[in-house]
Amino acid sequence: CNTCRVALYGTEAQRAHYKTDWHRYNLRRKVAGMAPVSAEGFQERVRAQRALAEPESKGAATYCAVCSKKFASFKAYENHLKSRRHVELEKKAVSRKVEIKNEKNLEKGLGVDSVDKDAVNAAIQQAIKAQTSMSPKKAPLVPEAESPSPVAVAAGGRGTQQRDPAEKPPRLQWFEQQAKKLAKQQREEESEEDLDGD
């Protein structure tokens, strides 16, 4: 073979050689005007290329925790994420997480019945309005004594000033307020039980 600079004996050996990756590699080098590579040199390059590709292929393998499946390539994983079965299982997993959190809230005494939905909605609406209102540079400066707190705003007051970043979000303040009310009710019930027991 003039391209690979190797002597081949017999037509079968020559045909087999022409089908090898080594011969094709040397053909490309010849077209590019480069010298051919020996068989040993080609094998070294192949090993080096495989060594470089091995960590990449390991990193490309991904795992779907929702479906408990492993994928050899990122493309297969992306296709899986779009599948109907994965979407359904993901919805079920999310609903399970919500149920678990609701159970924990019930254990803490923050059940659905004890939540004042109107106050929550008002606090959420106020937080949204605060996000979409004027920028802090354009907002008029209102002294702290005049501006209502987010809790007062949630209770029905009107506030136009942006929330201070150090201040707690309205929703957190509302939950803390509800927790204090609940603790107070429990103390009153315990004191009533103590009085009834005497």
C-alpha positions as a printed Julia matrix, in Angstrom:
198×3 Matrix{Float64}:
   0.0     0.0    0.0
   1.65    3.22  -1.17
  -0.47    5.33   1.18
   0.53    3.5    4.38
   3.98    2.5    3.08
   3.5    -1.14   3.99
   4.01   -4.31   1.92
   0.97   -6.59   1.67
   1.04  -10.14   0.26
  -2.09  -11.38  -1.49
  -5.25   -9.72  -2.7
  -7.27  -10.74   0.38
  -4.79   -9.07   2.72
  -4.83   -5.98   0.52
  -8.66   -5.79   0.53
  -8.75   -6.25   4.31
  -6.13   -3.52   4.72
  -8.13   -1.06   2.61
 -11.09   -1.49   5.0
  -9.11   -0.69   8.16
  -9.37    2.59  10.04
  -5.58    2.93   9.87
  -5.63    3.0    6.04
  -8.53    5.48   5.98
  -6.7     7.69   8.49
  -3.58    7.68   6.31
  -5.69    8.5    3.22
  -7.01   11.61   4.98
  -3.47   12.58   5.97
  -2.29   12.1    2.36
  -5.07   14.42   1.1
  -4.02   16.99   3.72
  -0.41   16.7    2.54
   0.87   15.04   5.71
   3.13   12.0    6.13
   1.52    8.61   6.87
   1.43    7.18  10.4
   2.77    3.71  11.24
   0.44    1.02  12.6
   1.94    1.38  16.1
   1.61    5.17  16.0
  -2.02    4.85  14.9
  -2.78    2.43  17.78
  -1.24    4.87  20.28
  -3.4     7.69  18.94
  -6.51    5.51  19.16
  -5.73    4.61  22.79
  -5.13    8.27  23.68
  -8.41    9.28  22.01
 -10.32    6.59  23.89
  -8.73    7.66  27.18
  -9.92   11.23  26.55
 -13.41   10.11  25.52
 -13.89    7.77  28.49
 -14.33   10.44  31.24
 -16.63   12.42  28.96
 -18.87    9.42  28.39
 -18.98    8.73  32.13
 -19.99   12.34  32.8
 -22.62   12.18  30.07
 -24.43    9.31  31.78
 -27.33   10.73  33.76
 -29.88    9.37  36.2
 -33.56   10.21  36.6
 -34.4     9.95  40.3
 -38.14   10.23  39.64
 -38.27    7.19  37.33
 -35.2     5.39  38.77
 -33.61    5.07  35.32
 -30.03    5.52  34.16
 -29.22    6.94  30.71
 -25.99    6.49  28.77
 -26.18    9.86  27.04
 -27.52   13.28  27.85
 -29.61   13.29  24.66
 -31.44   10.13  25.78
 -32.03   11.77  29.16
 -33.47   14.9   27.51
 -35.83   12.77  25.42
 -36.9    10.92  28.56
 -37.71   14.2   30.33
 -40.16   15.02  27.53
 -41.89   11.63  27.68
 -45.47   11.34  28.91
 -44.59    8.67  31.48
 -41.89   10.81  33.1
 -44.18   13.84  33.27
 -46.9    11.78  34.98
 -44.46   10.29  37.5
 -43.03   13.73  38.2
 -46.51   15.1   38.94
 -47.14   12.2   41.32
 -43.82   12.83  43.07
 -44.62   16.52  43.52
 -48.08   15.75  44.88
 -46.51   13.27  47.34
 -44.12   15.97  48.56
 -47.03   18.38  49.0
 -48.97   15.77  50.97
 -45.98   15.15  53.23
 -45.57   18.88  53.89
 -49.3    19.2   54.59
 -49.09   16.34  57.09
 -46.15   18.03  58.81
 -48.12   21.3   58.95
 -51.08   19.46  60.47
 -48.77   17.98  63.1
 -47.51   21.47  63.9
 -51.07   22.77  64.13
 -50.97   24.77  60.93
 -53.83   22.89  59.32
 -55.9    24.15  56.43
 -58.73   25.08  58.8
 -56.51   27.27  60.98
 -55.21   29.32  58.05
 -56.98   32.59  57.33
 -57.02   32.45  53.53
 -58.11   36.07  53.11
 -55.13   37.33  55.1
 -52.77   35.08  53.13
 -54.19   36.32  49.83
 -53.93   39.94  50.94
 -50.31   39.45  52.01
 -49.44   37.75  48.73
 -51.15   40.46  46.69
 -49.29   43.12  48.65
 -45.97   41.38  48.02
 -46.73   41.22  44.29
 -47.7    44.89  44.21
 -44.46   45.78  46.01
 -42.46   43.95  43.34
 -44.17   45.68  40.41
 -44.36   49.15  41.95
 -41.95   52.0   41.29
 -38.22   51.5   41.6
 -36.66   52.54  44.93
 -35.12   55.61  43.25
 -38.52   56.93  42.12
 -40.5    55.91  45.21
 -41.37   58.78  47.54
 -39.65   58.67  50.9
 -42.12   58.0   53.7
 -40.96   58.18  57.32
 -41.02   54.86  59.19
 -43.63   56.09  61.68
 -46.12   56.85  58.9
 -45.63   53.72  56.81
 -47.75   50.73  57.78
 -46.11   47.38  58.43
 -46.76   44.5   56.03
 -48.89   42.85  58.72
 -51.09   45.95  58.88
 -51.26   46.0   55.1
 -52.37   42.34  55.09
 -55.06   43.23  57.61
 -56.52   45.8   55.24
 -54.28   48.88  55.39
 -52.69   50.46  52.33
 -48.95   50.75  51.91
 -46.95   52.2   49.03
 -43.38   51.99  50.3
 -41.04   49.22  49.18
 -40.25   46.55  51.76
 -36.87   46.92  53.46
 -34.61   43.96  52.51
 -33.79   43.37  56.2
 -37.52   43.18  57.0
 -39.24   39.78  56.95
 -41.54   38.97  54.01
 -45.26   39.47  54.67
 -46.02   35.79  54.37
 -43.4    34.88  57.0
 -44.69   37.6   59.32
 -48.22   36.3   58.87
 -47.16   32.72  59.68
 -45.31   33.91  62.79
 -48.37   35.87  63.85
 -50.56   32.78  63.37
 -48.1    30.66  65.34
 -48.23   33.15  68.23
 -52.05   33.09  68.18
 -52.06   29.31  68.17
 -49.59   29.14  71.08
 -51.72   31.64  73.02
 -54.86   29.56  72.39
 -53.09   26.41  73.54
 -51.89   28.12  76.73
 -55.45   29.32  77.43
 -56.82   25.82  76.84
 -54.2    24.31  79.13
 -54.97   26.84  81.85
 -58.7    26.08  81.49
 -57.96   22.35  81.8
 -55.89   23.04  84.91
 -58.78   25.02  86.4
 -61.25   22.26  85.54
 -58.97   19.63  87.08
 -58.82   21.49  90.44
